PDB file of C-alpha atoms in Angstrom:
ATOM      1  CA  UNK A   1     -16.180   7.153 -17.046  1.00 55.00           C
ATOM      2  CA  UNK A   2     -16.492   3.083 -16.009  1.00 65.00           C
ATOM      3  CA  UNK A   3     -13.745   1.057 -14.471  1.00 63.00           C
ATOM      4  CA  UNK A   4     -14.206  -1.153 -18.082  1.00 62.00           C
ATOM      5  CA  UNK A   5     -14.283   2.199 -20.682  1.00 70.00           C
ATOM      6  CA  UNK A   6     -10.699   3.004 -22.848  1.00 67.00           C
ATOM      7  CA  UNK A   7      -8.932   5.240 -20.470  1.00 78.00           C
ATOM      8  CA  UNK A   8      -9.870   4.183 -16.987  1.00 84.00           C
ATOM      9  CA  UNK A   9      -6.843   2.844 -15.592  1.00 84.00           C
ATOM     10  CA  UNK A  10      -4.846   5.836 -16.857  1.00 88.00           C
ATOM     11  CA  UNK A  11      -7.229   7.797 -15.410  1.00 93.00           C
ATOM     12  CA  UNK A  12      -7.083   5.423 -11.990  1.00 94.00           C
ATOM     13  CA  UNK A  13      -2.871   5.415 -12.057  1.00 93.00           C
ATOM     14  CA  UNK A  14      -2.906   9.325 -12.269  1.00 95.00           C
ATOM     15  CA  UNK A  15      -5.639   9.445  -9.376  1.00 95.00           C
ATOM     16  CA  UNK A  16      -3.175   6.814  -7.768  1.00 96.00           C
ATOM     17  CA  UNK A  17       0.236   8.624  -8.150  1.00 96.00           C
ATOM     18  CA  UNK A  18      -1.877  11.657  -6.942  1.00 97.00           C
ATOM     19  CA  UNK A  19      -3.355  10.239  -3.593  1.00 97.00           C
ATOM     20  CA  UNK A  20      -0.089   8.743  -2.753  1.00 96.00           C
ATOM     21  CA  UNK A  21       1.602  12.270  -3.548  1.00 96.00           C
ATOM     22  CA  UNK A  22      -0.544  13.307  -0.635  1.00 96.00           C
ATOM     23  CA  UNK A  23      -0.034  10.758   1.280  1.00 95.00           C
ATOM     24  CA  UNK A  24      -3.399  10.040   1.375  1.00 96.00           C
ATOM     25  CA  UNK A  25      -3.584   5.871   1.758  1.00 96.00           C
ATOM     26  CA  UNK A  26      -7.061   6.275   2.886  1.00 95.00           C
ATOM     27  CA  UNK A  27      -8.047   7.358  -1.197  1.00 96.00           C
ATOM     28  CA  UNK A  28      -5.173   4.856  -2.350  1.00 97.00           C
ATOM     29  CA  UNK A  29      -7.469   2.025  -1.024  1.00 97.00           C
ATOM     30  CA  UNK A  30     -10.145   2.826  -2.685  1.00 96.00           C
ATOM     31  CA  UNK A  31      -8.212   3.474  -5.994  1.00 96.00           C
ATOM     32  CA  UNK A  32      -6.576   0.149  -5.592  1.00 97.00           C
ATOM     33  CA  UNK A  33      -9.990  -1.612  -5.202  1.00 96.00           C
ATOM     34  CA  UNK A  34     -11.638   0.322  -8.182  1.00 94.00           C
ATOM     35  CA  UNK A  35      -8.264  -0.969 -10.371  1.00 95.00           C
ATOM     36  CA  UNK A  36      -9.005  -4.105  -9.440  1.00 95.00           C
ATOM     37  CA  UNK A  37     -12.901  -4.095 -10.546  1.00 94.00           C
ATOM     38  CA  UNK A  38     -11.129  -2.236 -13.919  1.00 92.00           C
ATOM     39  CA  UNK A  39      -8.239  -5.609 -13.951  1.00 93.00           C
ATOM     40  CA  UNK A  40     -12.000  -7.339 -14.260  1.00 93.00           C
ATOM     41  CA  UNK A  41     -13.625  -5.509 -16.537  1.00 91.00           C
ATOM     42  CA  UNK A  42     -10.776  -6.260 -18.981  1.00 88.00           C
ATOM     43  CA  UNK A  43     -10.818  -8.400 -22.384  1.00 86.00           C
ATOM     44  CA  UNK A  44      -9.363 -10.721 -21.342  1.00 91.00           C
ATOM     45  CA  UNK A  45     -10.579 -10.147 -17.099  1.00 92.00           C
ATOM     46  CA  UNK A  46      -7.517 -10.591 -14.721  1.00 94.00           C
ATOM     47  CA  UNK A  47      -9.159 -11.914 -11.653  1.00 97.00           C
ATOM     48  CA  UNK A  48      -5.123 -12.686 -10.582  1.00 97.00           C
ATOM     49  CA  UNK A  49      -4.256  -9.242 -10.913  1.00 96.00           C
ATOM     50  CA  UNK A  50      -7.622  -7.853  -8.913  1.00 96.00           C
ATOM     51  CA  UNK A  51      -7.198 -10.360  -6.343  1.00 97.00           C
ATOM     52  CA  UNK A  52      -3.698  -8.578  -5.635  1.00 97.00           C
ATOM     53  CA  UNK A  53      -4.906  -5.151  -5.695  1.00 97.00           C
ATOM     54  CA  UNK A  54      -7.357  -6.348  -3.595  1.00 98.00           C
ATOM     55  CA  UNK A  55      -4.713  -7.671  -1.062  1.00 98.00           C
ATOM     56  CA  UNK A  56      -2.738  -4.502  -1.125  1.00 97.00           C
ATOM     57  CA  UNK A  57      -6.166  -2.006  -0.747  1.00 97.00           C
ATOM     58  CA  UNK A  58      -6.473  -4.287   2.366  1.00 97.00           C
ATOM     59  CA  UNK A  59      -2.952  -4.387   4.248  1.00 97.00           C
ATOM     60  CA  UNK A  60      -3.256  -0.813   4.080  1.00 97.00           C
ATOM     61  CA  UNK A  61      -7.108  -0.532   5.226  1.00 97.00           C
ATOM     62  CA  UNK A  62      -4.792  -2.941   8.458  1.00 97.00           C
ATOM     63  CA  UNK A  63      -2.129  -0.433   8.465  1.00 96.00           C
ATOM     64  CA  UNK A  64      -3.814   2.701   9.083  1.00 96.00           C
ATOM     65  CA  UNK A  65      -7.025   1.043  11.149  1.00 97.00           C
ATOM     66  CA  UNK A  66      -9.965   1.848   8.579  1.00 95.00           C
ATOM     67  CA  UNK A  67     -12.772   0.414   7.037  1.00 94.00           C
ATOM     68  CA  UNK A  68     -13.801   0.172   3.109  1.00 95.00           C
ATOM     69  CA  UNK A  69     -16.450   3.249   2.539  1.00 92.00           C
ATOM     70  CA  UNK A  70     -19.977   2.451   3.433  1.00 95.00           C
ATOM     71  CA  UNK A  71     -20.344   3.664  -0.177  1.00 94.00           C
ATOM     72  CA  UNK A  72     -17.973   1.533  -1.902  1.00 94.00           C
ATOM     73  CA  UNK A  73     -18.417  -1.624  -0.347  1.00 96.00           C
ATOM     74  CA  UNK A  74     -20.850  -2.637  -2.229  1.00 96.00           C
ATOM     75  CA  UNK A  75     -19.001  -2.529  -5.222  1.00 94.00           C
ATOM     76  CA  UNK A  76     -15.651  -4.061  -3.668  1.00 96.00           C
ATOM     77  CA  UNK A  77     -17.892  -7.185  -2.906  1.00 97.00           C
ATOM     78  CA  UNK A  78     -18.452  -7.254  -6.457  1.00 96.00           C
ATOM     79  CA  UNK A  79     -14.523  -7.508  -7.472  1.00 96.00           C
ATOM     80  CA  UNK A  80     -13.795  -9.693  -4.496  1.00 98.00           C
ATOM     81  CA  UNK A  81     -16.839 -12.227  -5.208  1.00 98.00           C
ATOM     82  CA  UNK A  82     -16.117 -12.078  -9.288  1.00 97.00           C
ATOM     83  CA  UNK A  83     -12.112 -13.021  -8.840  1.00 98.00           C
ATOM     84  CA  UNK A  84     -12.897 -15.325  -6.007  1.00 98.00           C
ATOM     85  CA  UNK A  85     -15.374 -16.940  -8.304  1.00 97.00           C
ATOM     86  CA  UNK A  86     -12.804 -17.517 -10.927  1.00 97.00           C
ATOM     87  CA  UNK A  87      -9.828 -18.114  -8.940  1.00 97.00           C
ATOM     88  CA  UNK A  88     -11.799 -20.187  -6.454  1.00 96.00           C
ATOM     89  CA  UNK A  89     -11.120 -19.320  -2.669  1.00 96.00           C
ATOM     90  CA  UNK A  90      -7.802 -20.867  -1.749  1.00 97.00           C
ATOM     91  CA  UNK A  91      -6.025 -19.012  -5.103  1.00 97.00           C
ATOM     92  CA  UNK A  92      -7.840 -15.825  -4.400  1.00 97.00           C
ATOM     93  CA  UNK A  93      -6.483 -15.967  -0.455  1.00 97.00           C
ATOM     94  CA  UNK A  94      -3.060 -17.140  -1.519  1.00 96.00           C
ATOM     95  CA  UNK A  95      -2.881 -14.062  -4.441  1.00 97.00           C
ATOM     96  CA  UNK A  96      -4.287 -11.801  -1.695  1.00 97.00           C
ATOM     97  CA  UNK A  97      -2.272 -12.664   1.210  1.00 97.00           C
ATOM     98  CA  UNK A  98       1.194 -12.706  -1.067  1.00 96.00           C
ATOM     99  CA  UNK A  99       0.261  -9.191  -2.361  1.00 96.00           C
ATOM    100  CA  UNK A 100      -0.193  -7.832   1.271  1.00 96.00           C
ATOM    101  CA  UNK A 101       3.236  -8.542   1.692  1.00 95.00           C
ATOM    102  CA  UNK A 102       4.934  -7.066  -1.061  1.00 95.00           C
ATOM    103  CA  UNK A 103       5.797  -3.535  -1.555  1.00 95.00           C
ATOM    104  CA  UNK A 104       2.871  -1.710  -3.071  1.00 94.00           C
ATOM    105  CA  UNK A 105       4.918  -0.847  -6.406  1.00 94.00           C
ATOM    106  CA  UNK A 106       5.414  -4.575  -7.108  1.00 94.00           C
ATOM    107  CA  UNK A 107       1.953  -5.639  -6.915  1.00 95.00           C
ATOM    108  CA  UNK A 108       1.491  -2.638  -9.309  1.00 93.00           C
ATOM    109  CA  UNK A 109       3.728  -3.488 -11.609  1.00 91.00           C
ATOM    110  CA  UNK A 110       2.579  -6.937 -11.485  1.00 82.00           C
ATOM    111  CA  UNK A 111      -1.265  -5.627 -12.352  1.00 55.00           C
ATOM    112  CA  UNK A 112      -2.172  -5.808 -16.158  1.00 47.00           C
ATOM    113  CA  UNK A 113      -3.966  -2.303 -15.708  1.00 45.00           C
ATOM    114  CA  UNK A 114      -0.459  -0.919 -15.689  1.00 42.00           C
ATOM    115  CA  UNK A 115       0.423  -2.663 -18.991  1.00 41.00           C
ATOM    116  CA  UNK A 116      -2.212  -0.843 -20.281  1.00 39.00           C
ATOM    117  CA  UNK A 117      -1.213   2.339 -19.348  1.00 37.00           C
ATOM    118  CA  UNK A 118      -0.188   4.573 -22.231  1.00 36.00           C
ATOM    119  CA  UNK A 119       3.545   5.791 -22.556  1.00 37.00           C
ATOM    120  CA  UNK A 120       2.121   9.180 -21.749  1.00 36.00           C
ATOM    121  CA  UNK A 121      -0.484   8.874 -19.772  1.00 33.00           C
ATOM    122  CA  UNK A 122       1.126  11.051 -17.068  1.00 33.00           C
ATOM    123  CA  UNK A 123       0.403  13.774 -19.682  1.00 31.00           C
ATOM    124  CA  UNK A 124      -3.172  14.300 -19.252  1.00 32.00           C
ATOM    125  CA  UNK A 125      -4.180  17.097 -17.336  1.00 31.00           C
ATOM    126  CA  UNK A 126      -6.975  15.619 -14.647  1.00 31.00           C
ATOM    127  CA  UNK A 127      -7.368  17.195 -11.708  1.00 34.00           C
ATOM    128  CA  UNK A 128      -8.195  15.735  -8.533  1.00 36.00           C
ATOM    129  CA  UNK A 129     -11.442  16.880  -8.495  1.00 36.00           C
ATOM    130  CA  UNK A 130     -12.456  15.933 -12.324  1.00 36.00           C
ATOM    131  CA  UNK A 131     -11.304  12.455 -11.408  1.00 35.00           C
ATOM    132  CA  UNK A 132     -13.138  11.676  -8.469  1.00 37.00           C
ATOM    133  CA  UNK A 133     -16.389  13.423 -10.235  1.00 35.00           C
ATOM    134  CA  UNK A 134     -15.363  10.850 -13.142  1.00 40.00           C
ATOM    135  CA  UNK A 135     -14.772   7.757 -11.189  1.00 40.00           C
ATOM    136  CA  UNK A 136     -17.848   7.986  -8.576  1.00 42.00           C
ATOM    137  CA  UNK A 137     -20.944   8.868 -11.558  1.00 45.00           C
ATOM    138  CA  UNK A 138     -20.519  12.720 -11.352  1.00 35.00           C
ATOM    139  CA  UNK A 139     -20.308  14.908 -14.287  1.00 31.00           C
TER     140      UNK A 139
END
């Protein structure tokens, strides 16, 4: 499944609420920035709304002193270029920086990929596993 395809951002909010469950922030970063690329992929694109994720994925990256994936960077570069290019630089910083600062379930519920989260899309039954097969090209 694509970040763009029906379904993806339940499918990235249940991989979310699972990671964090864990308490793995390392996987919520990378979650966070693959939301962001699906707030993009969106009719219409939210490059506001990625360029918070975005902001959030990072603090955290800060917080618990690690680096984006070697292979994910690549496409994070992608989201941050495409909502920098329609924000322009100073908005994209400003959306960013003000999202690093806020508790990560209000820059959540701020993000339009929640809003189009189904009333049940807790209900699916994805496992860890079939989601990060689904999410990195697996089948």
């Amino acid at each position: 499944m694509r970040r763009g395809e029906p379904g993806a951002a339940a499918l990235l909010h249940e991989a979310l609420d699972i990671h964090r469950d864990l308490g793995d922030r390392w996987r919520v970063t990378s979650v966070l920035d693959d939301l962001a690329a699906a707030a993009l992929a969106g009719q219409p694109p939210d490059a506001a709304g990625a360029a918070r994720l975005l902001g959030a994925a990072q603090r955290i990256r800060e917080a618990i002193g690690t680096a984006i994936a070697p292979c994910e960077r690549a496409d994070r570069a992608r989201s941050e270029a495409a909502a920098r290019s329609a924000l322009g630089g100073a908005a994209f910083a400003g959306l960013a920086r003000a999202a690093a600062a806020e508790p990560l379930d209000d820059v959540l519920a701020g993000s339009p990929a929640s809003a189009a989260l189904p009333p049940d899309a807790g209900a699916a039954a994805v496992t860890h596993n079939d989601f990060f097969c689904q999410t990195n090209g697996h089948r």
